[in-house]
Short mmCIF file of C-alpha atoms in Angstrom, two decimals:
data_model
loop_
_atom_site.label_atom_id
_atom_site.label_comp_id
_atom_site.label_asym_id
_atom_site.label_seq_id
_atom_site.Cartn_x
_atom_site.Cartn_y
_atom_site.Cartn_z
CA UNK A 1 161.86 150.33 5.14
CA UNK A 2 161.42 153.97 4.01
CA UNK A 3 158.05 152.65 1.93
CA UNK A 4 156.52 150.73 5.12
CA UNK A 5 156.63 153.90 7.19
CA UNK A 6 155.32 155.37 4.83
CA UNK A 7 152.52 153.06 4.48
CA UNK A 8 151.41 153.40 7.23
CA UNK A 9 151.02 157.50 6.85
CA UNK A 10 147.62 158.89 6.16
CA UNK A 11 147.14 158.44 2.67
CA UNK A 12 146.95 162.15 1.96
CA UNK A 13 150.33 162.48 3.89
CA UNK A 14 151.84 160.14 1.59
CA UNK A 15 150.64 161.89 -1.64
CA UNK A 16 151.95 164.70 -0.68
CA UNK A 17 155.20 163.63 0.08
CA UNK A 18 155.34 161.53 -3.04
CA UNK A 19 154.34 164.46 -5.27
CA UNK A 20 157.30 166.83 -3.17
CA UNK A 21 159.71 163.88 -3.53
CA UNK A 22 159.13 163.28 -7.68
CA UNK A 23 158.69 167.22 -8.57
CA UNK A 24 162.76 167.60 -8.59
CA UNK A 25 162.84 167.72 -12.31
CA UNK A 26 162.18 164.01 -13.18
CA UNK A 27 160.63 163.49 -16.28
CA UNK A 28 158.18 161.28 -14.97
CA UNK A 29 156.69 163.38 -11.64
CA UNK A 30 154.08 165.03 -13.16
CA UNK A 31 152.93 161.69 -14.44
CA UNK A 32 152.91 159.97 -11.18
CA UNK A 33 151.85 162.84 -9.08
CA UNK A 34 148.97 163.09 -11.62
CA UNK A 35 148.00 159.31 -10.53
CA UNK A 36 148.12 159.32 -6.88
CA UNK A 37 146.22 162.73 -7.25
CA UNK A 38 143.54 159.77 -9.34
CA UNK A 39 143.92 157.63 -6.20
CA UNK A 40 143.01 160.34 -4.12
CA UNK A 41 140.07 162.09 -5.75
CA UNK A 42 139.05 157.91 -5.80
CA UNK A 43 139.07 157.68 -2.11
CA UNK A 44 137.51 161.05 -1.79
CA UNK A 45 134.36 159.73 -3.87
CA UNK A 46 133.90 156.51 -2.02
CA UNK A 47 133.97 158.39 1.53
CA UNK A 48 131.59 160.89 -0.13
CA UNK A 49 129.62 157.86 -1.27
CA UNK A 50 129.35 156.23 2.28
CA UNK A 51 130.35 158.04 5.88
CA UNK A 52 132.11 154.55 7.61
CA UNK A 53 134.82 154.19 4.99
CA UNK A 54 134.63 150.50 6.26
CA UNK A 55 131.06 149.93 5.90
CA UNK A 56 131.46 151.75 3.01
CA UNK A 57 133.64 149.07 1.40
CA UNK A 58 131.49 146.16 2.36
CA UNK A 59 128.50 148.11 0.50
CA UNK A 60 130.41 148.68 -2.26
CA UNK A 61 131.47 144.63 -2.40
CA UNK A 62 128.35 144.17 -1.99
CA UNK A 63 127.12 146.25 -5.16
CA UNK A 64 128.43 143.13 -7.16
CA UNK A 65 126.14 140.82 -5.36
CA UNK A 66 123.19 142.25 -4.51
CA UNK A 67 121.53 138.95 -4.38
CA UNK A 68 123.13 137.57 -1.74
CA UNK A 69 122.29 137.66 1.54
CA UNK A 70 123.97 139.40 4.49
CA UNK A 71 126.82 137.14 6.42
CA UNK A 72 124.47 137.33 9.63
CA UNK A 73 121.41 135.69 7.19
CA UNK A 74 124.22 133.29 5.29
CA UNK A 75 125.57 131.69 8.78
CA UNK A 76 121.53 131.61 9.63
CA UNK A 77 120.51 129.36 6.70
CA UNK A 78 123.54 127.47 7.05
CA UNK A 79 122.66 126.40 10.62
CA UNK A 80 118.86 125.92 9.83
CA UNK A 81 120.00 123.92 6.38
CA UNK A 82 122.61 122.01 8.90
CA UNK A 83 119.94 121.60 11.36
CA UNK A 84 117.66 120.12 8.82
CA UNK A 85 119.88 117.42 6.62
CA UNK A 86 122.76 116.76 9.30
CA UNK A 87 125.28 116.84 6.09
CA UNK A 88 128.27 118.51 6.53
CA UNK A 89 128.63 122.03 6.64
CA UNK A 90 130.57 122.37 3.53
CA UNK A 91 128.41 120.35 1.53
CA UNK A 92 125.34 123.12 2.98
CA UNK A 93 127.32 126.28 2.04
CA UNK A 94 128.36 124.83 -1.11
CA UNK A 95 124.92 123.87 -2.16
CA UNK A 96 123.37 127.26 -0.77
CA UNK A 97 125.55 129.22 -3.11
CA UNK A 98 124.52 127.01 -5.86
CA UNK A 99 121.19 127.65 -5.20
CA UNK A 100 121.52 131.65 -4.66
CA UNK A 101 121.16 130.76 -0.77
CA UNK A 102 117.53 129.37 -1.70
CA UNK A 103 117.50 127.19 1.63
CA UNK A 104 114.32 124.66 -0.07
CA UNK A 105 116.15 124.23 -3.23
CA UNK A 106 119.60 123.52 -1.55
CA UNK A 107 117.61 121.16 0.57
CA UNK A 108 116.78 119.61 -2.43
CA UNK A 109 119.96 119.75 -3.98
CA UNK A 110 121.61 117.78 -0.82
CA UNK A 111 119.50 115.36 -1.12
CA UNK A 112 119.95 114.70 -4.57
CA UNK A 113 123.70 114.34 -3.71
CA UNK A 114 123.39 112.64 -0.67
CA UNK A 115 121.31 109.63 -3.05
CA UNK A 116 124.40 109.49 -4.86
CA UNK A 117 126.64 108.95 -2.23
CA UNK A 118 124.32 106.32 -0.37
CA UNK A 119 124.23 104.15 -3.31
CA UNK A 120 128.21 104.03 -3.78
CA UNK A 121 127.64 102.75 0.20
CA UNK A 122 125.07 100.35 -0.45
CA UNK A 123 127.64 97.56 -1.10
CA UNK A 124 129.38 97.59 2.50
CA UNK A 125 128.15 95.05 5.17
CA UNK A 126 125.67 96.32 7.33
CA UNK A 127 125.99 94.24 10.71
CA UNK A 128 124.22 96.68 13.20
CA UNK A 129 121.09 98.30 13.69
CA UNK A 130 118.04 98.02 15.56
CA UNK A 131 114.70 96.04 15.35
CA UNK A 132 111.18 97.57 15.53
CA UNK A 133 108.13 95.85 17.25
CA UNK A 134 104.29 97.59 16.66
CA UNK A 135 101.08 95.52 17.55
CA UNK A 136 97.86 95.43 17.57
CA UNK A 137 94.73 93.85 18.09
CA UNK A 138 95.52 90.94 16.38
CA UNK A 139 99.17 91.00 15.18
CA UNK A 140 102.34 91.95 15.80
CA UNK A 141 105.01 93.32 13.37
CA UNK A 142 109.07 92.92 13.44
CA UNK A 143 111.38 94.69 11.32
CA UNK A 144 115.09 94.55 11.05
CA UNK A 145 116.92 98.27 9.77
CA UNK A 146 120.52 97.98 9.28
CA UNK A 147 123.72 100.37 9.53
CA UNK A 148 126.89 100.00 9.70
CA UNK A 149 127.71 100.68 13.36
CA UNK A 150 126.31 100.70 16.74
CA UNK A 151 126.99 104.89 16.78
CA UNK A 152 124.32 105.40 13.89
CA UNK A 153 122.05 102.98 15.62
CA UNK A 154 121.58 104.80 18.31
CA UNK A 155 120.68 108.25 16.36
CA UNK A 156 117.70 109.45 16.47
CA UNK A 157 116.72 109.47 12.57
CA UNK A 158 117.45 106.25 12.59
CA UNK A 159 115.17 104.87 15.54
CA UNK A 160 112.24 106.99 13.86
CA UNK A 161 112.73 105.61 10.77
CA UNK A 162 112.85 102.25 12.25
CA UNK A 163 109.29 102.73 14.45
CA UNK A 164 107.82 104.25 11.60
CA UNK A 165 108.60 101.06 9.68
CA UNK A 166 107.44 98.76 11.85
CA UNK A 167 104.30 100.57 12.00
CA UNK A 168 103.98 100.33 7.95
CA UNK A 169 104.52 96.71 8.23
CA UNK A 170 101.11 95.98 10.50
CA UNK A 171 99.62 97.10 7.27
CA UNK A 172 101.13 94.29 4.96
CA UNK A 173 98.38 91.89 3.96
CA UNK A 174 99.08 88.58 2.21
CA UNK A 175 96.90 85.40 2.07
CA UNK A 176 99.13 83.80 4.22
CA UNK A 177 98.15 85.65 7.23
CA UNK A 178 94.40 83.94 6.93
CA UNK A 179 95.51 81.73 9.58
CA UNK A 180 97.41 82.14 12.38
CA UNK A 181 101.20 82.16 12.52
CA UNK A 182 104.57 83.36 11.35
CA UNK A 183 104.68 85.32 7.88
CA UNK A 184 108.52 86.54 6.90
CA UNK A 185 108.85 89.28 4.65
CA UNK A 186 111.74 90.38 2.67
CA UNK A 187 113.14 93.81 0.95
CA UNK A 188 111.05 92.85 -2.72
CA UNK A 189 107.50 93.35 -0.66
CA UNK A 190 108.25 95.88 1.52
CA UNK A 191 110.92 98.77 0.23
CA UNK A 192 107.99 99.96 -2.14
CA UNK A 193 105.36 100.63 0.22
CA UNK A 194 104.84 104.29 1.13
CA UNK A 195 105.26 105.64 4.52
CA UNK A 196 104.61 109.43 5.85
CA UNK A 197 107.35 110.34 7.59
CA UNK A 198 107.17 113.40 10.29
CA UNK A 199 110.71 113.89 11.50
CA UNK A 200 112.25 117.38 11.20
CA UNK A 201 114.96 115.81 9.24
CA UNK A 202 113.18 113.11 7.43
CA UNK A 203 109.44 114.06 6.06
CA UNK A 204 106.55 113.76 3.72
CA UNK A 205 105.44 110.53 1.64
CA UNK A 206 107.99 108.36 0.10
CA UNK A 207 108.67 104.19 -0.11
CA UNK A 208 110.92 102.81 2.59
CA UNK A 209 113.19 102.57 0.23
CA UNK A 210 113.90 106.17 -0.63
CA UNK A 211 113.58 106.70 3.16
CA UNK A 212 116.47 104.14 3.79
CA UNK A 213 118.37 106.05 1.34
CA UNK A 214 118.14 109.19 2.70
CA UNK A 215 118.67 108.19 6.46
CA UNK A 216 122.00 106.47 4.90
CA UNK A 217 123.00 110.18 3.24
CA UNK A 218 122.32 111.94 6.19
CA UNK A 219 124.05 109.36 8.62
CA UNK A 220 126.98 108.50 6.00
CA UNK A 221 126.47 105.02 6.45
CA UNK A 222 124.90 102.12 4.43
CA UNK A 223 121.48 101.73 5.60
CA UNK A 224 118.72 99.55 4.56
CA UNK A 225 116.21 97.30 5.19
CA UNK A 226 116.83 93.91 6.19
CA UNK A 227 113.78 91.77 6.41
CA UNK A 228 110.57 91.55 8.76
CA UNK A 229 108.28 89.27 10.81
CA UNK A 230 104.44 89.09 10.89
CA UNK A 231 103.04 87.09 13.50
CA UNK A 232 99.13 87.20 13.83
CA UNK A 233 96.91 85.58 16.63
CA UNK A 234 93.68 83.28 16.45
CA UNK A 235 90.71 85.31 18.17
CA UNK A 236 90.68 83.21 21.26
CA UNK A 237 94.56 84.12 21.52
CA UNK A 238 97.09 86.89 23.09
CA UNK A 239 100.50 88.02 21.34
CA UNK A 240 103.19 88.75 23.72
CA UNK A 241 106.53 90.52 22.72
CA UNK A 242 109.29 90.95 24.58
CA UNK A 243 112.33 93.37 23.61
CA UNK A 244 115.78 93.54 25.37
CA UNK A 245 118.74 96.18 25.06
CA UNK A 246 115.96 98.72 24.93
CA UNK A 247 116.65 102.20 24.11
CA UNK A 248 113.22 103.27 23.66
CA UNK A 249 109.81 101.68 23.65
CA UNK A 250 109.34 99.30 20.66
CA UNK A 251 112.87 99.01 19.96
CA UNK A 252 115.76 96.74 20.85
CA UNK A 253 118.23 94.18 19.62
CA UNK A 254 116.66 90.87 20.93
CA UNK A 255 112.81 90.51 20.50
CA UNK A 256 110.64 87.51 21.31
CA UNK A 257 106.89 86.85 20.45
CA UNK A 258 104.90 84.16 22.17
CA UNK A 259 101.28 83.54 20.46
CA UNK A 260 99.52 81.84 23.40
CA UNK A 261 95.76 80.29 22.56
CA UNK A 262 93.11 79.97 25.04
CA UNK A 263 90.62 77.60 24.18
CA UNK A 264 86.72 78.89 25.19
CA UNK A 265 85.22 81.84 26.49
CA UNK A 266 87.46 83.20 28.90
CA UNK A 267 87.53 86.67 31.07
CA UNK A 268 91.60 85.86 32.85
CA UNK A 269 92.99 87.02 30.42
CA UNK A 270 95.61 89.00 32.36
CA UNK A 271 97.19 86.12 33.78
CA UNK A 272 97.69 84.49 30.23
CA UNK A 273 99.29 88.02 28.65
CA UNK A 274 101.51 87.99 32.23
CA UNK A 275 102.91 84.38 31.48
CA UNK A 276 103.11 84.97 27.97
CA UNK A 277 105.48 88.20 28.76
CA UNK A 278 107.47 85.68 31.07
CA UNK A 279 107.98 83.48 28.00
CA UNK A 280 108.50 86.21 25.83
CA UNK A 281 111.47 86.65 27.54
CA UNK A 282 112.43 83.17 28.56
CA UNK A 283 112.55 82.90 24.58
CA UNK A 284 115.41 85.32 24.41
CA UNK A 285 117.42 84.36 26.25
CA UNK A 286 116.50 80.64 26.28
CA UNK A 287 117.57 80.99 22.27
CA UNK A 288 115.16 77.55 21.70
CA UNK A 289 115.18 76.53 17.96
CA UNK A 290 111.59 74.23 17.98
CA UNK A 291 108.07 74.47 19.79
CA UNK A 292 108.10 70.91 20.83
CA UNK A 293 110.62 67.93 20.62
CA UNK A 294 107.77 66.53 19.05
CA UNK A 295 108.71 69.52 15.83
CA UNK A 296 112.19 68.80 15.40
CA UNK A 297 113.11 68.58 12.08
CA UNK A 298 114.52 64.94 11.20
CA UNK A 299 117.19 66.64 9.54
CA UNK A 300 118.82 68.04 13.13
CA UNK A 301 117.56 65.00 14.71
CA UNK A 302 119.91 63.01 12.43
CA UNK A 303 122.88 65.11 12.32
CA UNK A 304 122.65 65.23 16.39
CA UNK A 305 122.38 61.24 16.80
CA UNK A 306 125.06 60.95 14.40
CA UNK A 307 127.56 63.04 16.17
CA UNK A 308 125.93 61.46 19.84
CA UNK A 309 126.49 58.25 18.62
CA UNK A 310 130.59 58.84 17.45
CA UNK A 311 130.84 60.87 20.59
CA UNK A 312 129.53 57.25 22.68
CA UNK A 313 131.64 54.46 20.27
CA UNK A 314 134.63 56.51 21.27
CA UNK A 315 134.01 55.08 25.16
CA UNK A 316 134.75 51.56 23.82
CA UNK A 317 131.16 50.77 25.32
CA UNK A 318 128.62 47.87 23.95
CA UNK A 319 126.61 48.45 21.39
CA UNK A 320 123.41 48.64 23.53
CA UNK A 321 125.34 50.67 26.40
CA UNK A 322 126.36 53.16 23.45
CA UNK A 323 122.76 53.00 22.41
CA UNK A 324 121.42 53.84 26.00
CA UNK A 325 123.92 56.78 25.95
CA UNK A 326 122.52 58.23 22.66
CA UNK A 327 118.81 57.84 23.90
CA UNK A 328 119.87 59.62 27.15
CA UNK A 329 121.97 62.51 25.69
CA UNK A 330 118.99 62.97 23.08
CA UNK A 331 116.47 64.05 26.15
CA UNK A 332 119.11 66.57 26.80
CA UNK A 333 119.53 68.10 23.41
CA UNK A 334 115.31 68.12 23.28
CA UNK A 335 115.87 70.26 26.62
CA UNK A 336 118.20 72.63 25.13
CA UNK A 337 116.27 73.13 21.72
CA UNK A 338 112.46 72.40 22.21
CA UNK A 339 111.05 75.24 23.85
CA UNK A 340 108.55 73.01 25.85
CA UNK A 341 111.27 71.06 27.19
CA UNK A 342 113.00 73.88 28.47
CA UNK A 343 113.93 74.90 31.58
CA UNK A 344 112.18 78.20 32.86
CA UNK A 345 114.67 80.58 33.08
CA UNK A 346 112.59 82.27 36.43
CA UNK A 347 112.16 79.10 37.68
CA UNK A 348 113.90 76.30 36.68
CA UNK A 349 112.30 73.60 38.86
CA UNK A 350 109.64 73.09 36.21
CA UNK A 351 109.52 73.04 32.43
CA UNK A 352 108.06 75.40 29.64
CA UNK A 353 105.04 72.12 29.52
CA UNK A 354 104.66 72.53 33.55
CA UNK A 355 103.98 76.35 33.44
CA UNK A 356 101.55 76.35 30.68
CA UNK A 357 99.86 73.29 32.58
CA UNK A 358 99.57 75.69 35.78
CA UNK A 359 98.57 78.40 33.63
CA UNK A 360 95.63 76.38 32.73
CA UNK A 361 94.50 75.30 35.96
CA UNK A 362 94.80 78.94 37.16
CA UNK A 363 92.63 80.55 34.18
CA UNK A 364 90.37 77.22 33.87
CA UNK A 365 90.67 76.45 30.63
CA UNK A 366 93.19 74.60 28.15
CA UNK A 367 96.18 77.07 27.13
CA UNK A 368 98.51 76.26 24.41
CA UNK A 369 101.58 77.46 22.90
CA UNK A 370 100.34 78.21 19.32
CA UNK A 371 104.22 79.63 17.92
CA UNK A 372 107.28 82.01 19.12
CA UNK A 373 109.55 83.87 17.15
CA UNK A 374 113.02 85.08 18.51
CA UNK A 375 114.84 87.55 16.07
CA UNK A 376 118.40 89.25 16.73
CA UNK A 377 120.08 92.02 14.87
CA UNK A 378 122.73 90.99 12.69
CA UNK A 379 122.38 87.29 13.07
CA UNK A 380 123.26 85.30 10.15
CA UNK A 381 124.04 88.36 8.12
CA UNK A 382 126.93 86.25 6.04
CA UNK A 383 124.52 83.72 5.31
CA UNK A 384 122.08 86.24 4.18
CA UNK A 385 124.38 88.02 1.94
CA UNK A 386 125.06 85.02 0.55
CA UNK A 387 121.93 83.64 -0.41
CA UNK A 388 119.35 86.47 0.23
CA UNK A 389 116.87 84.74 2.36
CA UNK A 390 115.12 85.97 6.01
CA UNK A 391 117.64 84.29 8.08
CA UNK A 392 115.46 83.76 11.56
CA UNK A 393 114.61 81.28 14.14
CA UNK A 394 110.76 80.04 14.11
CA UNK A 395 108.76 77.53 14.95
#
């Protein structure tokens, strides 16, 4: 107790007293007066040294590491390094002191890191995400990016990297796309392609693959590219795309494309690229799986009569009433997969084959239905996994 209140006695108090206290004839006082008399003439130099005996100690720290910055310019490049990378903030002190608090080389040396945790990622299922739509003149481009929840797809990065993708993919040229129609594309053609990103988080010129890669370290989350869509017109034609659960322009979670062909020279073209938004969206939420009845593969057509037909000789019937049954029940399952057959969901008094018959009257010349595409996130994704093909439904 004596030795706390003493502590907290000015220091030259407590020398004083501790030189009075051991000079009673010990054989050790003059020794231990002679060191707190060192301690003394110690703090006398350092307040010589420096007038705020408290500033005088963080100078004197600081001696050791003159390198380093102040703590007001450390907590600044750790909220401009956090700022740019989104990765925790011990990760960014850790890799500023690495660096000597060099903020472009601790940039680099997060991202270097965050590579290797995105690849021990890479293996878990990525279910969510968004897709991208970007058109032009004559085509229009659909990409599927991945994550692993809904939260990521919602960030920012992620929706840039996404649009910026989509973009890339207008550029994609194979001999396929000669004619028109549907060209799927899958990670082997794409990931290597270069984009030029211009995000404050995500820049410069890499592949999409990298780019995936880093999005994934930043968001901690598997990210990647799934697959994409090309759909290109005929020059008497006009691509419509439709996207719903819209966040932003050009991205969604449901997106349908209607290429719609207008034969001759033709200046109304407005009211073709207003019905071909209408079916844009009838096509997404319609969910058809064929253009025409006429385009259904025999395959489905078998398997569907097969189980019609069991479904009828369970009624006991005759042969030729459980024949009429089939025949009927087959107009219904054309109905609810042939797109032409359809209902129109805004009006469903007349058929996908009556509209584009008005349409043609109204414009004056023969329109046609040249192809659709409706593509979901996440759909088929165990399928895909398992076999590692564009899962989608097409005409």
């Amino acid at each position: 107790m004596a030795f706390a209140r003493a502590a907290r006695r000015p220091l030259g108090v407590f020398v004083y007293s501790a030189s009075r206290r051991f000079s009673c004839g010990n054989e050790y006082s003059t020794t231990v007066a002679s060191k707190f008399e060192s301690l003394s003439q110690y703090r006398s130099s350092v307040s010589a040294g420096y007038a705020n005996p408290v500033c005088g100690f963080g100078n004197f720290m600081r001696s050791f590491s003159s390198e380093a910055p102040a703590v007001v310019d450390q907590m600044s490049l750790i909220k401009q390094l956090r700022q740019r990378t989104s990765a925790p903030i011990k990760d960014v002190k850790a890799s500023l002191v690495e660096c000597n608090w060099d903020i472009e080389a601790a940039q680099k040396d997060l991202r270097k890191r965050g590579k290797v945790l995105a690849s021990k990622k890479s293996s878990r299922t990525a279910a969510e995400g968004m897709l991208a739509v970007a058109q032009n003149e004559g085509k229009v481009a659909v990409i599927e990016l991945n994550c692993e929840t809904d939260f990521v797809a919602r960030n920012d990065i992620f929706q840039y990297l996404a649009l910026a993708m989509a973009k890339r993919a207008l550029l994609v040229e194979n001999s396929s796309q000669q004619v028109p129609g549907v060209f799927p594309f899958g990670p082997e053609l794409f990931e290597e392609l270069k984009l030029n990103l211009d995000h404050p988080k995500v820049n410069g010129e890499t592949t999409v693959s990298n780019a995936a890669t880093e999005v994934a370290a930043i968001m901690g989350e598997n990210v990647k590219f799934r697959r994409g869509f090309l759909m290109s017109k005929s020059s008497a034609g006009v691509l419509s795309a439709y996207l719903h659960t819209s966040p932003q322009p050009g991205l969604g979670r449901l997106a349908g494309i209607v290429s719609l062909e207008v034969e001759g020279a033709n200046t109304q073209l407005e009211a073709v690229q207003r019905v071909g938004s209408e079916l844009a969206m009838h096509v997404v939420a319609a969910k058809p799986l064929f253009l025409s009845k006429d385009l259904v593969s025999s395959e489905a057509l078998a398997n569907e009569r097969e189980i019609l037909k069991s479904q009828a000789e369970s009624t006991a019937k005759s042969q030729m009433a459980v024949e009429k049954m089939v025949e009927g029940r087959l107009r219904k399952y054309f109905e609810d997969v042939a797109l032409m057959e359809q209902k129109f969901i805004v009006n469903d008094s007349i058929n996908i084959k009556t509209l584009v018959d008005n349409l043609s009257k109204e414009v004056g010349s023969p329109v046609k239905v040249v192809d659709f595409l409706r593509v979901e996130v996440g759909e088929g994704i165990e399928r895909l996994e398992a076999s590692d093909e564009p899962v989608a439904q097409t005409a």
